[in-house]
Amino acid sequence: DGGITQSPKYLFRKEGQNVTLSCEQNLNHDAMYWYRQDPGQGLRLIYYSQIVNDFQKGDIAEGYSVSREKKESFPLTVTSAQKNPTAFYLCASSIVLAVSYNEQFFGPGTRLTVL
Amino acid sequence: AQKITQTQPGMFVQEKEAVTLDCTYDTSDPSYGLFWYKQPSSGEMIFLIYQGSYDQQNATEGRYSLNFQKARKSANLVISASQLGDSAMYFCAMRGPSNFGNEKLTFGTGTRLTIIP
């Protein structure tokens, strides 16, 4: 089955530690995205990548870093510089065609809690 | 800048009734797309329906339809014959012009829909 996997489902981190969230897709999509969701709020874009070895900052990139070395993988690192990292993190992917509406497909999410 | 507004934090609807979830948007681009996603308690986002700014007809997908009023900048989701499984958060989202490098979505704050048996 094609889809997006995120691991782990739950993650606990001590203050001052970096942590990496995994996102893998086997949909052969070019574009991948990371969103953050806080309670009672919508999704906010952290980073996105349209092609391998290239990525752009979203609206709330400070304190986060990403890499895109393979088409299938787009890991997100939450660094100690992120002041309030406790949130629900969602990864998504989409094809990139100018003539298509390019629906984004989402993974199941990772819930990060800073202790 | 693009903005999505969902003014209904929560709604309660009797099973089998129709429900309308409101969404208004703001953009200066003539070309844009509007999406609705459903988020059950499990957390994953499920795509429901899409409306392009140049589409002549309102989008429909099974029990979901989109009441698109371009002049009023509204894109309300209508769910007909609601079911208990429709209980979830619903998000309206917008994407800018469909060109390479501009696939970002802007989300509203969502509406929590609860279906009452």
PDB file of N, CA, C and O in Angstrom, chain A residues 1 8 15-16 33 58-59 63 66 74-76 83 92-93 97 114:
ATOM      1  N   ASP A   1       0.840  -1.201   0.000  1.00  0.00           N
ATOM      2  CA  ASP A   1       0.000   0.000   0.000  1.00  0.00           C
ATOM      3  C   ASP A   1       0.863   1.235   0.000  1.00  0.00           C
ATOM      4  O   ASP A   1       1.820   1.339   0.742  1.00  0.00           O
ATOM      5  N   PRO A   8       8.541   8.502  15.494  1.00  0.00           N
ATOM      6  CA  PRO A   8       7.582   7.668  16.211  1.00  0.00           C
ATOM      7  C   PRO A   8       6.216   8.350  16.298  1.00  0.00           C
ATOM      8  O   PRO A   8       6.071   9.507  15.909  1.00  0.00           O
ATOM      9  N   GLU A  15      14.222  19.199  27.766  1.00  0.00           N
ATOM     10  CA  GLU A  15      14.593  20.540  27.293  1.00  0.00           C
ATOM     11  C   GLU A  15      16.066  20.568  26.959  1.00  0.00           C
ATOM     12  O   GLU A  15      16.894  19.984  27.648  1.00  0.00           O
ATOM     13  N   GLY A  16      16.409  21.248  25.865  1.00  0.00           N
ATOM     14  CA  GLY A  16      17.804  21.378  25.467  1.00  0.00           C
ATOM     15  C   GLY A  16      18.282  20.299  24.527  1.00  0.00           C
ATOM     16  O   GLY A  16      19.413  20.359  24.050  1.00  0.00           O
ATOM     17  N   TYR A  33       6.205  18.155   2.828  1.00  0.00           N
ATOM     18  CA  TYR A  33       5.918  19.303   3.696  1.00  0.00           C
ATOM     19  C   TYR A  33       5.928  18.871   5.163  1.00  0.00           C
ATOM     20  O   TYR A  33       5.578  17.733   5.477  1.00  0.00           O
ATOM     21  N   GLY A  58       9.033  27.648   5.633  1.00  0.00           N
ATOM     22  CA  GLY A  58       7.628  28.013   5.664  1.00  0.00           C
ATOM     23  C   GLY A  58       7.424  29.197   6.591  1.00  0.00           C
ATOM     24  O   GLY A  58       8.318  30.030   6.765  1.00  0.00           O
ATOM     25  N   ASP A  59       6.266  29.236   7.229  1.00  0.00           N
ATOM     26  CA  ASP A  59       5.919  30.394   8.048  1.00  0.00           C
ATOM     27  C   ASP A  59       6.561  30.384   9.434  1.00  0.00           C
ATOM     28  O   ASP A  59       6.704  31.431  10.067  1.00  0.00           O
ATOM     29  N   GLY A  63      14.076  27.453  14.626  1.00  0.00           N
ATOM     30  CA  GLY A  63      14.225  26.380  15.595  1.00  0.00           C
ATOM     31  C   GLY A  63      14.067  24.991  14.999  1.00  0.00           C
ATOM     32  O   GLY A  63      14.140  23.994  15.719  1.00  0.00           O
ATOM     33  N   VAL A  66      15.696  20.774   8.277  1.00  0.00           N
ATOM     34  CA  VAL A  66      15.284  19.621   7.478  1.00  0.00           C
ATOM     35  C   VAL A  66      16.401  19.251   6.523  1.00  0.00           C
ATOM     36  O   VAL A  66      17.358  19.998   6.322  1.00  0.00           O
ATOM     37  N   PHE A  74      12.012  12.903   4.239  1.00  0.00           N
ATOM     38  CA  PHE A  74      12.083  14.337   4.562  1.00  0.00           C
ATOM     39  C   PHE A  74      12.081  14.483   6.085  1.00  0.00           C
ATOM     40  O   PHE A  74      11.099  14.883   6.691  1.00  0.00           O
ATOM     41  N   PRO A  75      13.191  14.159   6.750  1.00  0.00           N
ATOM     42  CA  PRO A  75      13.227  14.230   8.209  1.00  0.00           C
ATOM     43  C   PRO A  75      13.259  15.666   8.731  1.00  0.00           C
ATOM     44  O   PRO A  75      13.867  16.549   8.107  1.00  0.00           O
ATOM     45  N   LEU A  76      12.613  15.857   9.865  1.00  0.00           N
ATOM     46  CA  LEU A  76      12.552  17.169  10.522  1.00  0.00           C
ATOM     47  C   LEU A  76      13.278  17.097  11.860  1.00  0.00           C
ATOM     48  O   LEU A  76      12.992  16.213  12.674  1.00  0.00           O
ATOM     49  N   LYS A  83      11.606  27.355  20.953  1.00  0.00           N
ATOM     50  CA  LYS A  83      11.224  27.729  22.314  1.00  0.00           C
ATOM     51  C   LYS A  83      10.065  26.931  22.876  1.00  0.00           C
ATOM     52  O   LYS A  83       9.969  26.680  24.069  1.00  0.00           O
ATOM     53  N   ALA A  92       3.419  15.776   5.022  1.00  0.00           N
ATOM     54  CA  ALA A  92       2.557  15.598   3.858  1.00  0.00           C
ATOM     55  C   ALA A  92       3.393  15.526   2.590  1.00  0.00           C
ATOM     56  O   ALA A  92       4.562  15.927   2.577  1.00  0.00           O
ATOM     57  N   SER A  93       2.778  15.022   1.529  1.00  0.00           N
ATOM     58  CA  SER A  93       3.454  15.000   0.236  1.00  0.00           C
ATOM     59  C   SER A  93       2.436  15.232  -0.865  1.00  0.00           C
ATOM     60  O   SER A  93       1.227  15.066  -0.664  1.00  0.00           O
ATOM     61  N   LEU A  97       2.274  19.257 -10.374  1.00  0.00           N
ATOM     62  CA  LEU A  97       1.906  19.432 -11.774  1.00  0.00           C
ATOM     63  C   LEU A  97       1.164  20.758 -11.912  1.00  0.00           C
ATOM     64  O   LEU A  97       0.243  21.025 -11.155  1.00  0.00           O
ATOM     65  N   VAL A 114       7.705  18.006  25.258  1.00  0.00           N
ATOM     66  CA  VAL A 114       8.956  18.376  25.927  1.00  0.00           C
ATOM     67  C   VAL A 114       8.726  18.360  27.430  1.00  0.00           C
ATOM     68  O   VAL A 114       7.820  19.013  27.928  1.00  0.00           O
TER      69      VAL A 114
END
